[in-house]
C-alpha positions as a LaTeX table, in Angstrom:
\begin{tabular}{lrrr}
\hline
Residue & $x$ (\AA) & $y$ (\AA) & $z$ (\AA) \\
\hline
Met1 & 0.00 & 0.00 & 0.00 \\
Asp2 & 0.96 & 3.64 & $-0.01$ \\
Gly3 & 1.24 & 4.41 & 3.69 \\
Leu4 & $-2.04$ & 6.34 & 3.87 \\
Gly5 & $-3.56$ & 3.71 & 6.12 \\
Val6 & $-6.82$ & 1.79 & 6.21 \\
Gly7 & $-9.88$ & 3.90 & 5.49 \\
Ala8 & $-7.89$ & 6.69 & 3.87 \\
Gly9 & $-9.67$ & 6.23 & 0.56 \\
Ile10 & $-13.15$ & 6.27 & $-0.88$ \\
Glu11 & $-14.06$ & 3.13 & $-2.79$ \\
Ile12 & $-15.65$ & 4.41 & $-6.00$ \\
Ala13 & $-16.62$ & 1.38 & $-8.08$ \\
Pro14 & $-15.20$ & $-1.68$ & $-9.82$ \\
Leu15 & $-12.67$ & $-0.91$ & $-12.55$ \\
Ala16 & $-14.96$ & $-2.04$ & $-15.41$ \\
Glu17 & $-17.76$ & 0.28 & $-14.23$ \\
Ile18 & $-15.43$ & 3.29 & $-13.99$ \\
Glu19 & $-13.91$ & 2.58 & $-17.40$ \\
Ala20 & $-17.37$ & 2.37 & $-18.99$ \\
Glu21 & $-18.46$ & 5.65 & $-17.39$ \\
Leu22 & $-15.27$ & 7.46 & $-18.40$ \\
Asp23 & $-15.63$ & 6.15 & $-21.95$ \\
Ser24 & $-19.18$ & 7.51 & $-22.04$ \\
Ile25 & $-19.05$ & 10.77 & $-20.05$ \\
Gly26 & $-15.35$ & 11.52 & $-19.51$ \\
Ala27 & $-15.40$ & 12.01 & $-15.71$ \\
Arg28 & $-16.93$ & 10.45 & $-12.61$ \\
Tyr29 & $-17.98$ & 12.90 & $-9.90$ \\
Val30 & $-17.33$ & 11.71 & $-6.33$ \\
Pro31 & $-19.42$ & 13.92 & $-4.01$ \\
Glu32 & $-17.82$ & 12.58 & $-0.80$ \\
Ala33 & $-14.47$ & 13.93 & $-1.98$ \\
Arg34 & $-15.80$ & 16.93 & $-3.93$ \\
Ser35 & $-13.67$ & 15.58 & $-6.75$ \\
Tyr36 & $-13.74$ & 13.83 & $-10.10$ \\
Val37 & $-11.97$ & 10.70 & $-11.29$ \\
Val38 & $-10.69$ & 10.97 & $-14.85$ \\
Arg39 & $-8.45$ & 8.99 & $-17.18$ \\
Phe40 & $-4.84$ & 10.01 & $-17.51$ \\
Pro41 & $-3.62$ & 9.57 & $-21.11$ \\
Val42 & $-0.98$ & 6.88 & $-21.48$ \\
Glu43 & 0.88 & 8.94 & $-24.10$ \\
Ala44 & 1.65 & 11.59 & $-21.45$ \\
Leu45 & 2.71 & 9.15 & $-18.72$ \\
Glu46 & 6.51 & 9.51 & $-19.01$ \\
Arg47 & 6.32 & 13.32 & $-18.96$ \\
Ala48 & 3.87 & 13.16 & $-16.05$ \\
Leu49 & 6.12 & 10.91 & $-13.96$ \\
Ala50 & 8.86 & 13.52 & $-14.30$ \\
Ala51 & 6.57 & 16.49 & $-13.58$ \\
Tyr52 & 3.85 & 15.33 & $-11.15$ \\
Asp53 & 4.12 & 14.71 & $-7.42$ \\
Glu54 & 5.10 & 11.11 & $-6.67$ \\
Arg55 & 1.92 & 10.59 & $-4.61$ \\
Leu56 & 0.05 & 10.53 & $-7.94$ \\
His57 & 2.37 & 8.11 & $-9.75$ \\
Asp58 & 0.61 & 4.79 & $-8.99$ \\
Gly59 & $-2.72$ & 6.15 & $-10.22$ \\
Leu60 & $-1.12$ & 7.71 & $-13.29$ \\
Arg61 & 0.44 & 4.35 & $-14.17$ \\
Asp62 & $-3.01$ & 2.77 & $-13.81$ \\
Gly63 & $-4.41$ & 5.51 & $-16.06$ \\
Phe64 & $-6.31$ & 7.63 & $-13.51$ \\
Val65 & $-6.09$ & 10.82 & $-11.49$ \\
Gly66 & $-8.46$ & 12.59 & $-9.11$ \\
Val67 & $-9.28$ & 16.25 & $-9.82$ \\
Tyr68 & $-10.50$ & 18.45 & $-6.96$ \\
Gln69 & $-13.56$ & 20.57 & $-7.84$ \\
Arg70 & $-12.36$ & 23.88 & $-6.37$ \\
Cys71 & $-10.97$ & 26.58 & $-8.67$ \\
Pro72 & $-7.66$ & 27.92 & $-7.35$ \\
His73 & $-8.70$ & 31.48 & $-8.29$ \\
Leu74 & $-11.61$ & 32.15 & $-5.89$ \\
Gly75 & $-12.75$ & 28.67 & $-4.88$ \\
Cys76 & $-15.78$ & 28.33 & $-7.15$ \\
Arg77 & $-16.98$ & 24.82 & $-7.99$ \\
Val78 & $-15.46$ & 23.80 & $-11.30$ \\
Arg79 & $-17.54$ & 21.45 & $-13.42$ \\
Phe80 & $-16.59$ & 18.93 & $-16.05$ \\
Cys81 & $-17.91$ & 19.96 & $-19.47$ \\
Glu82 & $-18.81$ & 16.85 & $-21.48$ \\
Ser83 & $-18.74$ & 18.66 & $-24.83$ \\
Ser84 & $-15.23$ & 20.10 & $-24.43$ \\
Gly85 & $-13.85$ & 17.35 & $-22.19$ \\
Trp86 & $-12.34$ & 20.07 & $-19.99$ \\
Phe87 & $-13.03$ & 21.44 & $-16.53$ \\
Glu88 & $-14.54$ & 24.93 & $-16.64$ \\
Cys89 & $-15.14$ & 27.46 & $-13.88$ \\
Pro90 & $-18.50$ & 29.25 & $-14.08$ \\
Cys91 & $-17.31$ & 32.25 & $-12.02$ \\
His92 & $-14.54$ & 33.65 & $-14.22$ \\
Ala93 & $-14.40$ & 31.12 & $-17.07$ \\
Gly94 & $-11.15$ & 29.50 & $-15.98$ \\
Arg95 & $-10.40$ & 26.52 & $-18.18$ \\
Phe96 & $-8.48$ & 23.38 & $-17.33$ \\
Asn97 & $-7.86$ & 20.40 & $-19.58$ \\
Gly98 & $-9.27$ & 16.95 & $-18.87$ \\
Val99 & $-6.68$ & 16.24 & $-16.15$ \\
Gly100 & $-7.00$ & 19.63 & $-14.46$ \\
Glu101 & $-4.01$ & 21.47 & $-15.96$ \\
Tyr102 & $-4.41$ & 25.23 & $-16.47$ \\
Gln103 & $-5.39$ & 26.26 & $-20.00$ \\
Ala104 & $-6.96$ & 29.74 & $-19.95$ \\
Asp105 & $-8.04$ & 32.84 & $-18.07$ \\
Val106 & $-7.45$ & 33.99 & $-14.49$ \\
Pro107 & $-6.50$ & 30.99 & $-12.32$ \\
Glu108 & $-2.87$ & 31.07 & $-11.18$ \\
Arg109 & $-2.35$ & 27.32 & $-11.55$ \\
Gly110 & $-4.04$ & 24.06 & $-12.36$ \\
Leu111 & $-6.67$ & 22.31 & $-10.28$ \\
Asp112 & $-5.55$ & 20.41 & $-7.21$ \\
Leu113 & $-5.23$ & 16.65 & $-7.63$ \\
Leu114 & $-5.85$ & 13.53 & $-5.57$ \\
Pro115 & $-4.23$ & 10.11 & $-5.87$ \\
Val116 & $-6.28$ & 7.28 & $-7.32$ \\
Arg117 & $-5.36$ & 3.63 & $-6.87$ \\
Leu118 & $-6.67$ & 0.21 & $-7.72$ \\
Val119 & $-7.30$ & $-2.13$ & $-4.79$ \\
Asp120 & $-8.50$ & $-5.64$ & $-5.66$ \\
Gly121 & $-10.15$ & $-4.38$ & $-8.85$ \\
Ile122 & $-11.85$ & $-1.43$ & $-7.14$ \\
Val123 & $-11.01$ & 2.19 & $-8.03$ \\
Val124 & $-10.19$ & 4.08 & $-4.81$ \\
Leu125 & $-9.84$ & 7.85 & $-4.50$ \\
Asp126 & $-7.50$ & 8.83 & $-1.68$ \\
Arg127 & $-8.81$ & 11.59 & 0.52 \\
Gly128 & $-5.54$ & 12.57 & 2.08 \\
Pro129 & $-4.11$ & 16.03 & 1.48 \\
Val130 & $-4.61$ & 17.27 & $-2.07$ \\
Val131 & $-1.62$ & 17.72 & $-4.35$ \\
Thr132 & $-1.30$ & 21.34 & $-5.40$ \\
Gly133 & $-2.17$ & 21.87 & $-9.06$ \\
Arg134 & 0.53 & 22.30 & $-11.65$ \\
Pro135 & 1.88 & 25.76 & $-12.42$ \\
Val136 & 0.91 & 27.69 & $-15.52$ \\
Asp137 & 3.60 & 26.19 & $-17.75$ \\
Gly138 & 1.86 & 24.72 & $-20.77$ \\
Gly139 & 1.15 & 21.47 & $-18.97$ \\
Val140 & 2.06 & 17.86 & $-19.57$ \\
Val141 & $-1.11$ & 16.81 & $-21.39$ \\
Thr142 & $-1.65$ & 18.63 & $-24.66$ \\
Thr143 & $-5.18$ & 18.10 & $-25.87$ \\
Ala144 & $-7.46$ & 20.54 & $-27.61$ \\
Pro145 & $-11.04$ & 20.73 & $-26.41$ \\
Ala146 & $-13.17$ & 17.98 & $-27.95$ \\
Gly147 & $-15.99$ & 20.38 & $-28.77$ \\
Pro148 & $-17.69$ & 23.58 & $-27.60$ \\
His149 & $-17.01$ & 24.93 & $-24.11$ \\
Cys150 & $-19.83$ & 25.06 & $-21.57$ \\
Val151 & $-18.68$ & 28.39 & $-20.13$ \\
Glu152 & $-17.86$ & 31.30 & $-22.40$ \\
Ile153 & $-15.03$ & 33.69 & $-21.63$ \\
Arg154 & $-16.43$ & 37.21 & $-21.51$ \\
Arg155 & $-14.09$ & 40.12 & $-21.98$ \\
Ser156 & $-15.05$ & 43.66 & $-21.01$ \\
Thr157 & $-14.67$ & 46.27 & $-23.72$ \\
\hline
\end{tabular}
């Protein structure tokens, strides 16, 4: 195990159920943790292992990461937008890619992250301290939005 102790995680669902939901919707919301479970793209794994906190590594290798719902700008609840495949903040239109890395507007960094692990075929989201989101640096995962954004960026004139 990872040293977090018994009961440190929230059992989400069997692996096959999570994979089916992520294939269909793109994210699984976990209300008990105020977080989402999302896939981490295998093509970005090597870069991620060099750039992400080691507490996330086991989950990344298994293809998952937890994304905390709170925007680092003012703490608004960020939602997953199915059409874009990104996380979008309704307060100031902050945009984060599908793994929570900063993409646009006012937030100072990416969304905070939580470790995910597989335990006997069950996806478990650790509820220990969150891992501070990545800095505004272009990110590790480079994916364009899959479609239209749910929140529009409004600029004053």
